[in-house]
Amino acid sequence: PDFLLIALRAAYAPCVAAHKQALTALAPVELWRKAYCPVCGSDPDVSVLENHPDPSDFLVSKSGEVWHHCPICTHRWRFVRVVCPGCGNQDHKQLTRFSLSDNAHEQIYTCEKCRQYLPCLNLVERTEAVDYDLIALGLIHLDAAAQAKGYVPLSPAPWVALGLAEDQAETS
């Protein structure tokens, strides 16, 4: 099933990309509060913690705002920190995160209610430029760790659908 979803995404992604500017105007980022992409409706493949100069209701602490990234149209949008993007769960006792010991800025956000996960990269203290389209691929080791713990990806990536993240877990 994940492979079929990825094939369909690959087929319609160029159409969405061609009309991204017009679609973005229909759903202003400032007003969007949903877990799925306001441009194409896809689930995020990764989230990023960032600092932005403007205060907002999305930022409750100095540890950054959560920005989701769409794997189809590459759009980015803010999201509330303490909500599972998969099921909407707001019980902070069921929302966890973990990181591998060597990279504390690379994390996995998990939900015990729906057993889904979303990789997250903390860029709050970093200043170098980042290619947001490549972050998910750079966090493949987190996919492997989350799947080894029994979690399911919120948005299946090609390497997840093809079992490459599982192969990475076996070699680690």
CSV table of C-alpha atoms in Angstrom, one decimal:
chain,number,residue,atom,x,y,z
A,1,PRO,CA,0.0,0.0,0.0
A,2,ASP,CA,2.8,2.5,0.8
A,3,PHE,CA,4.5,1.8,-2.5
A,4,LEU,CA,1.2,2.6,-4.4
A,5,LEU,CA,0.9,5.8,-2.4
A,6,ILE,CA,4.4,6.8,-3.3
A,7,ALA,CA,3.8,6.1,-7.0
A,8,LEU,CA,0.6,8.2,-7.0
A,9,ARG,CA,2.5,11.0,-5.2
A,10,ALA,CA,5.2,10.9,-7.8
A,11,ALA,CA,2.6,11.1,-10.6
A,12,TYR,CA,0.7,14.2,-9.2
A,13,ALA,CA,3.6,16.0,-7.7
A,14,PRO,CA,4.6,17.8,-10.9
A,15,CYS,CA,1.0,19.1,-11.3
A,16,VAL,CA,1.0,20.4,-7.8
A,17,ALA,CA,4.4,22.0,-8.2
A,18,ALA,CA,3.3,23.8,-11.4
A,19,HIS,CA,0.3,25.4,-9.6
A,20,LYS,CA,1.9,25.8,-6.1
A,21,GLN,CA,1.9,29.6,-6.2
A,22,ALA,CA,-1.8,29.8,-7.0
A,23,LEU,CA,-2.6,27.1,-4.5
A,24,THR,CA,-0.6,28.7,-1.7
A,25,ALA,CA,-2.5,32.0,-2.1
A,26,LEU,CA,-5.8,30.1,-1.3
A,27,ALA,CA,-4.5,29.1,2.2
A,28,PRO,CA,-2.3,31.7,3.8
A,29,VAL,CA,0.3,30.2,6.2
A,30,GLU,CA,-0.7,32.6,9.0
A,31,LEU,CA,-4.2,31.1,9.1
A,32,TRP,CA,-3.4,27.4,8.6
A,33,ARG,CA,-3.7,25.3,11.7
A,34,LYS,CA,-4.1,21.8,10.2
A,35,ALA,CA,-1.5,19.0,10.3
A,36,TYR,CA,-1.7,18.4,6.5
A,37,CYS,CA,-0.3,20.6,3.8
A,38,PRO,CA,-2.4,23.6,2.9
A,39,VAL,CA,-1.3,23.4,-0.8
A,40,CYS,CA,-1.7,19.7,-1.7
A,41,GLY,CA,-3.2,18.0,1.4
A,42,SER,CA,-0.2,15.7,2.0
A,43,ASP,CA,1.0,14.7,5.5
A,44,PRO,CA,4.4,16.2,6.4
A,45,ASP,CA,7.5,14.0,6.0
A,46,VAL,CA,9.6,15.9,8.6
A,47,SER,CA,9.3,18.8,11.0
A,48,VAL,CA,11.8,21.4,11.9
A,49,LEU,CA,12.2,23.5,15.0
A,50,GLU,CA,13.1,27.1,14.1
A,51,ASN,CA,13.3,30.5,15.7
A,52,HIS,CA,11.4,33.3,14.0
A,53,PRO,CA,11.4,37.0,15.1
A,54,ASP,CA,7.7,37.4,15.2
A,55,PRO,CA,5.8,36.2,18.3
A,56,SER,CA,2.9,34.0,17.7
A,57,ASP,CA,0.5,31.6,19.3
A,58,PHE,CA,2.6,28.8,17.9
A,59,LEU,CA,5.6,29.7,20.0
A,60,VAL,CA,5.2,29.1,23.7
A,61,SER,CA,8.8,28.8,24.7
A,62,LYS,CA,12.3,29.8,23.5
A,63,SER,CA,12.8,26.3,22.1
A,64,GLY,CA,11.4,27.2,18.7
A,65,GLU,CA,8.3,26.9,16.4
A,66,VAL,CA,7.5,23.7,14.7
A,67,TRP,CA,7.4,23.9,10.9
A,68,HIS,CA,6.2,21.0,8.8
A,69,HIS,CA,7.6,20.2,5.4
A,70,CYS,CA,5.5,18.7,2.6
A,71,PRO,CA,7.2,15.9,0.6
A,72,ILE,CA,5.0,16.5,-2.5
A,73,CYS,CA,5.0,20.3,-3.1
A,74,THR,CA,7.9,21.3,-0.7
A,75,HIS,CA,5.6,23.8,1.1
A,76,ARG,CA,6.4,24.6,4.7
A,77,TRP,CA,3.8,25.6,7.4
A,78,ARG,CA,3.7,26.2,11.1
A,79,PHE,CA,2.1,23.7,13.5
A,80,VAL,CA,1.3,23.6,17.1
A,81,ARG,CA,4.0,21.9,19.2
A,82,VAL,CA,2.0,19.7,21.6
A,83,VAL,CA,-0.4,18.0,19.1
A,84,CYS,CA,0.1,14.7,17.2
A,85,PRO,CA,-0.1,15.6,13.5
A,86,GLY,CA,-1.4,12.0,12.8
A,87,CYS,CA,-4.4,11.8,15.1
A,88,GLY,CA,-4.7,15.2,16.8
A,89,ASN,CA,-3.9,13.8,20.3
A,90,GLN,CA,-3.1,16.6,22.7
A,91,ASP,CA,-2.3,14.5,25.8
A,92,HIS,CA,1.3,15.4,26.5
A,93,LYS,CA,1.7,12.1,28.4
A,94,GLN,CA,1.2,10.2,25.2
A,95,LEU,CA,3.4,12.5,23.1
A,96,THR,CA,7.0,11.6,23.4
A,97,ARG,CA,10.3,12.3,21.6
A,98,PHE,CA,13.6,10.6,21.5
A,99,SER,CA,16.9,11.1,19.9
A,100,LEU,CA,19.9,8.9,19.2
A,101,SER,CA,22.7,9.6,21.7
A,102,ASP,CA,25.1,11.1,19.2
A,103,ASN,CA,22.8,13.8,17.7
A,104,ALA,CA,20.5,15.5,20.2
A,105,HIS,CA,19.3,18.0,17.6
A,106,GLU,CA,17.9,15.1,15.5
A,107,GLN,CA,14.7,13.8,17.1
A,108,ILE,CA,11.7,11.6,16.5
A,109,TYR,CA,8.3,12.8,17.8
A,110,THR,CA,6.0,9.9,18.6
A,111,CYS,CA,2.4,9.4,19.7
A,112,GLU,CA,1.5,6.5,21.8
A,113,LYS,CA,-2.2,6.7,20.8
A,114,CYS,CA,-1.8,6.2,17.1
A,115,ARG,CA,1.8,4.8,17.1
A,116,GLN,CA,2.9,7.2,14.4
A,117,TYR,CA,6.1,9.2,14.3
A,118,LEU,CA,7.6,12.2,12.6
A,119,PRO,CA,11.3,13.0,12.3
A,120,CYS,CA,12.3,16.5,13.6
A,121,LEU,CA,15.5,18.5,13.1
A,122,ASN,CA,16.2,21.2,15.7
A,123,LEU,CA,17.6,24.3,13.9
A,124,VAL,CA,17.1,26.7,16.8
A,125,GLU,CA,20.8,27.2,17.5
A,126,ARG,CA,22.0,26.6,14.0
A,127,THR,CA,22.7,29.4,11.4
A,128,GLU,CA,23.9,27.5,8.3
A,129,ALA,CA,21.5,27.2,5.3
A,130,VAL,CA,19.5,23.9,5.1
A,131,ASP,CA,17.9,22.2,2.1
A,132,TYR,CA,14.5,21.4,3.5
A,133,ASP,CA,13.8,18.9,0.7
A,134,LEU,CA,16.8,16.7,1.8
A,135,ILE,CA,16.2,16.7,5.6
A,136,ALA,CA,14.0,13.6,5.6
A,137,LEU,CA,16.6,11.7,3.7
A,138,GLY,CA,19.3,12.8,6.1
A,139,LEU,CA,17.2,11.5,9.0
A,140,ILE,CA,16.8,7.9,7.6
A,141,HIS,CA,18.5,6.5,10.6
A,142,LEU,CA,15.7,8.0,12.8
A,143,ASP,CA,13.2,6.3,10.6
A,144,ALA,CA,15.0,3.0,11.3
A,145,ALA,CA,15.1,3.6,15.0
A,146,ALA,CA,11.4,4.5,15.2
A,147,GLN,CA,10.3,1.5,13.2
A,148,ALA,CA,12.4,-0.7,15.4
A,149,LYS,CA,10.4,0.5,18.3
A,150,GLY,CA,7.1,-0.3,16.5
A,151,TYR,CA,6.1,3.1,15.2
A,152,VAL,CA,4.7,3.8,11.8
A,153,PRO,CA,5.7,6.8,9.7
A,154,LEU,CA,3.2,9.6,9.4
A,155,SER,CA,4.2,10.1,5.7
A,156,PRO,CA,5.8,7.0,4.1
A,157,ALA,CA,9.0,8.0,2.3
A,158,PRO,CA,10.3,6.0,-0.7
A,159,TRP,CA,13.0,4.4,1.5
A,160,VAL,CA,10.5,3.4,4.1
A,161,ALA,CA,8.1,1.8,1.5
A,162,LEU,CA,11.0,-0.1,-0.1
A,163,GLY,CA,12.3,-1.3,3.3
A,164,LEU,CA,15.5,0.6,3.1
A,165,ALA,CA,15.0,2.1,6.6
A,166,GLU,CA,14.7,-1.5,8.0
A,167,ASP,CA,17.9,-2.4,6.2
A,168,GLN,CA,19.6,0.6,7.9
A,169,ALA,CA,18.3,-0.6,11.3
A,170,GLU,CA,19.7,-4.1,10.8
A,171,THR,CA,23.2,-2.8,9.9
A,172,SER,CA,23.3,-0.4,12.9
